[in-house]
mmCIF file of C-alpha atoms in Angstrom:
data_model
loop_
_atom_site.group_PDB
_atom_site.id
_atom_site.type_symbol
_atom_site.label_atom_id
_atom_site.label_comp_id
_atom_site.label_asym_id
_atom_site.label_seq_id
_atom_site.Cartn_x
_atom_site.Cartn_y
_atom_site.Cartn_z
ATOM 1 C CA UNK A 1080 130.088 -5.162 109.217
ATOM 2 C CA UNK A 1081 127.896 -6.882 106.742
ATOM 3 C CA UNK A 1082 127.819 -6.335 103.061
ATOM 4 C CA UNK A 1083 124.645 -6.781 101.141
ATOM 5 C CA UNK A 1084 125.206 -7.550 97.561
ATOM 6 C CA UNK A 1085 123.113 -5.807 94.960
ATOM 7 C CA UNK A 1086 120.502 -7.809 93.349
ATOM 8 C CA UNK A 1087 120.715 -8.068 89.661
ATOM 9 C CA UNK A 1088 118.432 -5.605 87.783
ATOM 10 C CA UNK A 1089 118.159 -3.132 90.704
ATOM 11 C CA UNK A 1090 119.326 0.528 90.486
ATOM 12 C CA UNK A 1091 120.787 2.561 93.388
ATOM 13 C CA UNK A 1092 118.414 5.171 94.855
ATOM 14 C CA UNK A 1093 119.553 8.758 95.442
ATOM 15 C CA UNK A 1094 119.667 9.998 98.993
ATOM 16 C CA UNK A 1095 116.503 11.739 100.298
ATOM 17 C CA UNK A 1096 117.719 15.070 101.762
ATOM 18 C CA UNK A 1097 114.237 16.454 102.296
ATOM 19 C CA UNK A 1098 113.471 14.095 105.083
ATOM 20 C CA UNK A 1099 116.735 14.756 106.797
ATOM 21 C CA UNK A 1100 116.673 18.518 106.489
ATOM 22 C CA UNK A 1101 113.000 19.006 107.124
ATOM 23 C CA UNK A 1102 110.545 21.213 105.241
ATOM 24 C CA UNK A 1103 112.292 24.271 103.714
ATOM 25 C CA UNK A 1104 110.779 27.239 101.995
ATOM 26 C CA UNK A 1105 112.103 28.469 98.699
ATOM 27 C CA UNK A 1106 113.915 31.768 98.466
ATOM 28 C CA UNK A 1107 111.231 33.525 96.445
ATOM 29 C CA UNK A 1108 108.333 33.503 98.976
ATOM 30 C CA UNK A 1109 110.451 34.874 101.776
ATOM 31 C CA UNK A 1110 109.503 38.222 103.254
ATOM 32 C CA UNK A 1111 112.583 40.059 102.116
ATOM 33 C CA UNK A 1112 113.470 39.397 98.528
ATOM 34 C CA UNK A 1113 116.478 40.741 96.844
ATOM 35 C CA UNK A 1114 114.550 41.265 93.614
ATOM 36 C CA UNK A 1115 112.347 43.937 95.304
ATOM 37 C CA UNK A 1116 114.609 45.967 97.582
ATOM 38 C CA UNK A 1117 113.196 48.853 99.456
ATOM 39 C CA UNK A 1118 114.094 52.129 97.893
ATOM 40 C CA UNK A 1119 114.243 55.645 99.230
ATOM 41 C CA UNK A 1120 111.246 56.693 97.143
ATOM 42 C CA UNK A 1121 108.804 54.976 99.462
ATOM 43 C CA UNK A 1122 110.245 56.601 102.540
ATOM 44 C CA UNK A 1123 109.762 60.289 103.288
ATOM 45 C CA UNK A 1124 112.994 61.362 101.678
ATOM 46 C CA UNK A 1125 114.594 64.718 101.538
ATOM 47 C CA UNK A 1126 112.289 65.901 98.819
ATOM 48 C CA UNK A 1127 109.147 65.099 100.807
ATOM 49 C CA UNK A 1128 110.397 66.584 104.025
ATOM 50 C CA UNK A 1129 109.558 70.214 104.661
ATOM 51 C CA UNK A 1130 112.782 71.706 103.433
ATOM 52 C CA UNK A 1131 114.125 75.139 103.775
ATOM 53 C CA UNK A 1132 111.928 76.394 100.974
ATOM 54 C CA UNK A 1133 108.721 75.697 102.921
ATOM 55 C CA UNK A 1134 109.978 77.335 106.063
ATOM 56 C CA UNK A 1135 109.292 80.969 106.678
ATOM 57 C CA UNK A 1136 112.162 82.632 104.962
ATOM 58 C CA UNK A 1137 113.774 85.829 105.931
ATOM 59 C CA UNK A 1138 111.816 87.679 103.284
ATOM 60 C CA UNK A 1139 108.511 86.584 104.821
ATOM 61 C CA UNK A 1140 109.416 87.657 108.284
ATOM 62 C CA UNK A 1141 108.608 91.212 109.303
ATOM 63 C CA UNK A 1142 111.991 92.663 108.508
ATOM 64 C CA UNK A 1143 113.467 95.954 109.345
ATOM 65 C CA UNK A 1144 111.714 97.590 106.390
ATOM 66 C CA UNK A 1145 108.290 96.861 107.873
ATOM 67 C CA UNK A 1146 109.106 98.341 111.220
ATOM 68 C CA UNK A 1147 108.284 101.993 111.772
ATOM 69 C CA UNK A 1148 111.604 103.623 111.015
ATOM 70 C CA UNK A 1149 112.921 106.986 112.024
ATOM 71 C CA UNK A 1150 111.450 108.595 108.924
ATOM 72 C CA UNK A 1151 107.884 107.678 109.915
ATOM 73 C CA UNK A 1152 108.208 109.043 113.401
ATOM 74 C CA UNK A 1153 107.479 112.660 114.047
ATOM 75 C CA UNK A 1154 110.918 114.176 113.661
ATOM 76 C CA UNK A 1155 112.362 117.002 115.631
ATOM 77 C CA UNK A 1156 112.385 119.291 112.607
ATOM 78 C CA UNK A 1157 108.613 119.597 112.334
ATOM 79 C CA UNK A 1158 106.952 119.145 115.706
ATOM 80 C CA UNK A 1159 104.353 121.763 114.844
ATOM 81 C CA UNK A 1160 102.833 119.558 112.147
ATOM 82 C CA UNK A 1161 101.912 116.950 114.758
ATOM 83 C CA UNK A 1162 100.770 119.288 117.529
ATOM 84 C CA UNK A 1163 97.309 120.763 116.930
ATOM 85 C CA UNK A 1164 97.701 123.004 119.991
ATOM 86 C CA UNK A 1165 100.272 125.069 118.093
ATOM 87 C CA UNK A 1166 97.544 126.133 115.678
ATOM 88 C CA UNK A 1167 95.720 127.789 118.588
ATOM 89 C CA UNK A 1168 97.270 131.154 119.396
ATOM 90 C CA UNK A 1169 95.655 131.269 122.823
ATOM 91 C CA UNK A 1170 97.493 128.127 123.949
ATOM 92 C CA UNK A 1171 100.949 129.356 122.941
ATOM 93 C CA UNK A 1172 103.320 129.944 125.882
ATOM 94 C CA UNK A 1173 105.316 133.085 126.488
ATOM 95 C CA UNK A 1174 108.582 131.520 125.354
ATOM 96 C CA UNK A 1175 107.088 131.142 121.862
ATOM 97 C CA UNK A 1176 107.973 134.795 121.228
ATOM 98 C CA UNK A 1177 111.184 136.761 121.295
ATOM 99 C CA UNK A 1178 114.857 135.703 121.167
ATOM 100 C CA UNK A 1179 115.367 132.002 121.710
ATOM 101 C CA UNK A 1180 111.891 131.058 120.515
ATOM 102 C CA UNK A 1181 113.341 129.412 117.411
ATOM 103 C CA UNK A 1182 113.883 126.327 119.585
ATOM 104 C CA UNK A 1183 110.140 126.244 120.195
ATOM 105 C CA UNK A 1184 109.039 126.613 116.571
ATOM 106 C CA UNK A 1185 111.824 124.689 114.777
ATOM 107 C CA UNK A 1186 110.607 126.246 111.528
ATOM 108 C CA UNK A 1187 112.121 125.222 108.212
ATOM 109 C CA UNK A 1188 113.651 127.663 105.769
ATOM 110 C CA UNK A 1189 110.586 127.862 103.464
ATOM 111 C CA UNK A 1190 108.358 128.791 106.412
ATOM 112 C CA UNK A 1191 110.816 131.422 107.569
ATOM 113 C CA UNK A 1192 110.980 132.964 104.123
ATOM 114 C CA UNK A 1193 107.209 132.944 103.745
ATOM 115 C CA UNK A 1194 106.701 134.601 107.132
ATOM 116 C CA UNK A 1195 109.348 137.217 106.360
ATOM 117 C CA UNK A 1196 107.733 138.178 103.040
ATOM 118 C CA UNK A 1197 104.367 138.275 104.734
ATOM 119 C CA UNK A 1198 105.538 141.237 106.825
ATOM 120 C CA UNK A 1199 107.491 142.898 104.039
ATOM 121 C CA UNK A 1200 104.577 142.433 101.670
ATOM 122 C CA UNK A 1201 102.352 144.281 104.129
ATOM 123 C CA UNK A 1202 104.474 147.381 103.500
ATOM 124 C CA UNK A 1203 104.093 147.023 99.727
ATOM 125 C CA UNK A 1204 100.736 145.385 99.038
ATOM 126 C CA UNK A 1205 98.982 146.079 102.329
ATOM 127 C CA UNK A 1206 96.786 142.948 102.385
ATOM 128 C CA UNK A 1207 99.573 140.363 102.224
ATOM 129 C CA UNK A 1208 99.060 139.189 105.870
ATOM 130 C CA UNK A 1209 95.389 138.516 105.133
ATOM 131 C CA UNK A 1210 96.203 136.478 102.021
ATOM 132 C CA UNK A 1211 98.913 134.425 103.730
ATOM 133 C CA UNK A 1212 96.727 133.806 106.754
ATOM 134 C CA UNK A 1213 93.946 132.367 104.602
ATOM 135 C CA UNK A 1214 96.371 130.214 102.620
ATOM 136 C CA UNK A 1215 98.718 128.964 105.367
ATOM 137 C CA UNK A 1216 96.586 128.930 108.505
ATOM 138 C CA UNK A 1217 96.077 125.149 108.350
ATOM 139 C CA UNK A 1218 99.507 124.200 106.981
ATOM 140 C CA UNK A 1219 102.227 125.875 109.043
ATOM 141 C CA UNK A 1220 101.757 127.112 112.622
ATOM 142 C CA UNK A 1221 104.815 129.348 112.287
ATOM 143 C CA UNK A 1222 103.495 131.140 109.194
ATOM 144 C CA UNK A 1223 100.011 131.173 110.681
ATOM 145 C CA UNK A 1224 101.149 132.971 113.836
ATOM 146 C CA UNK A 1225 103.240 135.526 111.963
ATOM 147 C CA UNK A 1226 100.483 136.226 109.450
ATOM 148 C CA UNK A 1227 97.946 136.441 112.269
ATOM 149 C CA UNK A 1228 100.097 138.968 114.107
ATOM 150 C CA UNK A 1229 100.611 140.908 110.897
ATOM 151 C CA UNK A 1230 96.892 140.856 110.129
ATOM 152 C CA UNK A 1231 96.040 142.198 113.573
ATOM 153 C CA UNK A 1232 98.659 144.925 113.116
ATOM 154 C CA UNK A 1233 97.185 145.772 109.711
ATOM 155 C CA UNK A 1234 93.671 146.118 111.112
ATOM 156 C CA UNK A 1235 94.867 148.108 114.125
ATOM 157 C CA UNK A 1236 97.030 150.340 111.950
ATOM 158 C CA UNK A 1237 94.126 151.083 109.612
ATOM 159 C CA UNK A 1238 91.720 151.926 112.425
ATOM 160 C CA UNK A 1239 94.172 154.037 114.410
ATOM 161 C CA UNK A 1240 95.424 155.890 111.322
ATOM 162 C CA UNK A 1241 91.928 156.907 110.219
ATOM 163 C CA UNK A 1242 91.045 157.854 113.776
ATOM 164 C CA UNK A 1243 94.198 159.969 114.053
ATOM 165 C CA UNK A 1244 93.455 161.672 110.736
ATOM 166 C CA UNK A 1245 89.959 162.510 111.935
ATOM 167 C CA UNK A 1246 91.072 163.850 115.312
ATOM 168 C CA UNK A 1247 94.110 165.766 114.100
ATOM 169 C CA UNK A 1248 92.146 167.037 111.119
ATOM 170 C CA UNK A 1249 89.546 168.663 113.360
ATOM 171 C CA UNK A 1250 92.175 170.088 115.697
ATOM 172 C CA UNK A 1251 94.219 171.364 112.780
ATOM 173 C CA UNK A 1252 91.200 173.037 111.227
ATOM 174 C CA UNK A 1253 90.331 174.776 114.493
ATOM 175 C CA UNK A 1254 93.912 175.943 114.964
ATOM 176 C CA UNK A 1255 94.044 177.050 111.368
ATOM 177 C CA UNK A 1256 91.349 179.581 112.082
ATOM 178 C CA UNK A 1257 93.451 181.106 114.833
ATOM 179 C CA UNK A 1258 96.927 180.654 113.359
ATOM 180 C CA UNK A 1259 96.005 181.750 109.831
ATOM 181 C CA UNK A 1260 96.185 178.246 108.347
ATOM 182 C CA UNK A 1261 99.339 177.075 110.044
ATOM 183 C CA UNK A 1262 97.441 174.791 112.408
ATOM 184 C CA UNK A 1263 96.271 172.648 109.509
ATOM 185 C CA UNK A 1264 99.729 171.077 109.527
ATOM 186 C CA UNK A 1265 98.705 169.304 112.713
ATOM 187 C CA UNK A 1266 96.759 166.753 110.720
ATOM 188 C CA UNK A 1267 100.005 165.385 109.332
ATOM 189 C CA UNK A 1268 100.823 164.168 112.803
ATOM 190 C CA UNK A 1269 98.500 161.280 112.061
ATOM 191 C CA UNK A 1270 101.166 159.910 109.708
ATOM 192 C CA UNK A 1271 103.269 159.025 112.731
ATOM 193 C CA UNK A 1272 101.010 156.018 113.320
ATOM 194 C CA UNK A 1273 101.750 154.194 110.028
ATOM 195 C CA UNK A 1274 105.436 155.042 110.333
ATOM 196 C CA UNK A 1275 105.533 153.320 113.706
ATOM 197 C CA UNK A 1276 103.951 150.221 112.206
ATOM 198 C CA UNK A 1277 106.463 150.247 109.358
ATOM 199 C CA UNK A 1278 109.226 149.872 111.916
ATOM 200 C CA UNK A 1279 107.281 147.110 113.681
ATOM 201 C CA UNK A 1280 106.810 145.198 110.419
ATOM 202 C CA UNK A 1281 110.529 145.371 109.678
ATOM 203 C CA UNK A 1282 111.385 144.046 113.150
ATOM 204 C CA UNK A 1283 108.855 141.235 112.686
ATOM 205 C CA UNK A 1284 110.356 140.344 109.286
ATOM 206 C CA UNK A 1285 113.830 140.048 110.829
ATOM 207 C CA UNK A 1286 112.468 137.837 113.623
ATOM 208 C CA UNK A 1287 110.660 135.629 111.092
ATOM 209 C CA UNK A 1288 113.838 135.194 109.083
ATOM 210 C CA UNK A 1289 115.574 133.981 112.254
ATOM 211 C CA UNK A 1290 112.785 131.510 112.938
ATOM 212 C CA UNK A 1291 111.600 133.371 116.042
ATOM 213 C CA UNK A 1292 108.067 134.201 117.039
ATOM 214 C CA UNK A 1293 107.187 137.879 117.358
ATOM 215 C CA UNK A 1294 104.348 139.499 119.239
ATOM 216 C CA UNK A 1295 103.365 142.839 117.764
ATOM 217 C CA UNK A 1296 103.153 145.697 120.255
ATOM 218 C CA UNK A 1297 100.419 148.362 120.036
ATOM 219 C CA UNK A 1298 98.130 145.825 118.383
ATOM 220 C CA UNK A 1299 94.578 144.768 119.169
ATOM 221 C CA UNK A 1300 94.122 141.017 119.033
ATOM 222 C CA UNK A 1301 91.206 140.858 116.583
ATOM 223 C CA UNK A 1302 92.108 137.526 114.938
ATOM 224 C CA UNK A 1303 92.796 134.727 117.428
#
C-alpha cells in the first residue's frame, strides 16, 4: 500500500458520481409525473356514462294504461251497439222475442223504459211509436225493434179499424132498414179491433220493461 503525499497548493477533487452511475434522467421529464396526476375527469366517469336517467324509464314504456283495457272492449252489457246486424229486423233470430230474450238484447234500464213508454204512449198520443222510431232507430236496436213493432201495429190498427167501420157500417145500415134501426148497432162491432190492440200494446209494454223482445200478433210488417 503506497501513500502519495499531497503536493503543496493542490486541492482535493470531489468524486465524479456521474461517470460511475451512468446517464440519468431528471424526475421532471419522466412520463408519469406526480405534479400532473390523472384524474377521473378525463375518464368516462359516472356522470358521462349513460345513467339510469337516459335509459327508457318505466314511464316511457307502454304501461298498463296504454293497453286496451276492459273498458275499451265491447262489454257484455251493450253488444247491440257493436253489432250492425241487430239493427236489421230481418236478420233477428226467433229467440230474440218472447220470454228469455232479455239474454239476447241485454238492454239497459233507459232503453227498457223508453221502449215501455213507446207502447204506452201509443195508447195516449197515438203517434208515439213513429216518433220514437225516427229518433232511436240508429241509436238503440232494442228501442228500434219495439218502436218498429209498435209502428206496424199502429198502421195495421188504423187500416183495419177504418175497414171494419166501413164494412159494419154498411151491414148495420142494411139491417137497420129491416130491424127498425136496431141493426145500426152492428157498426160498433168495429170498436173491437182497437180494443184488441190496446191489450197487445199493454203486453208489449210489460215485455219491454222486462228487457224482452215482443213480436206483435195480427200485425202487417210494413216497416222492416
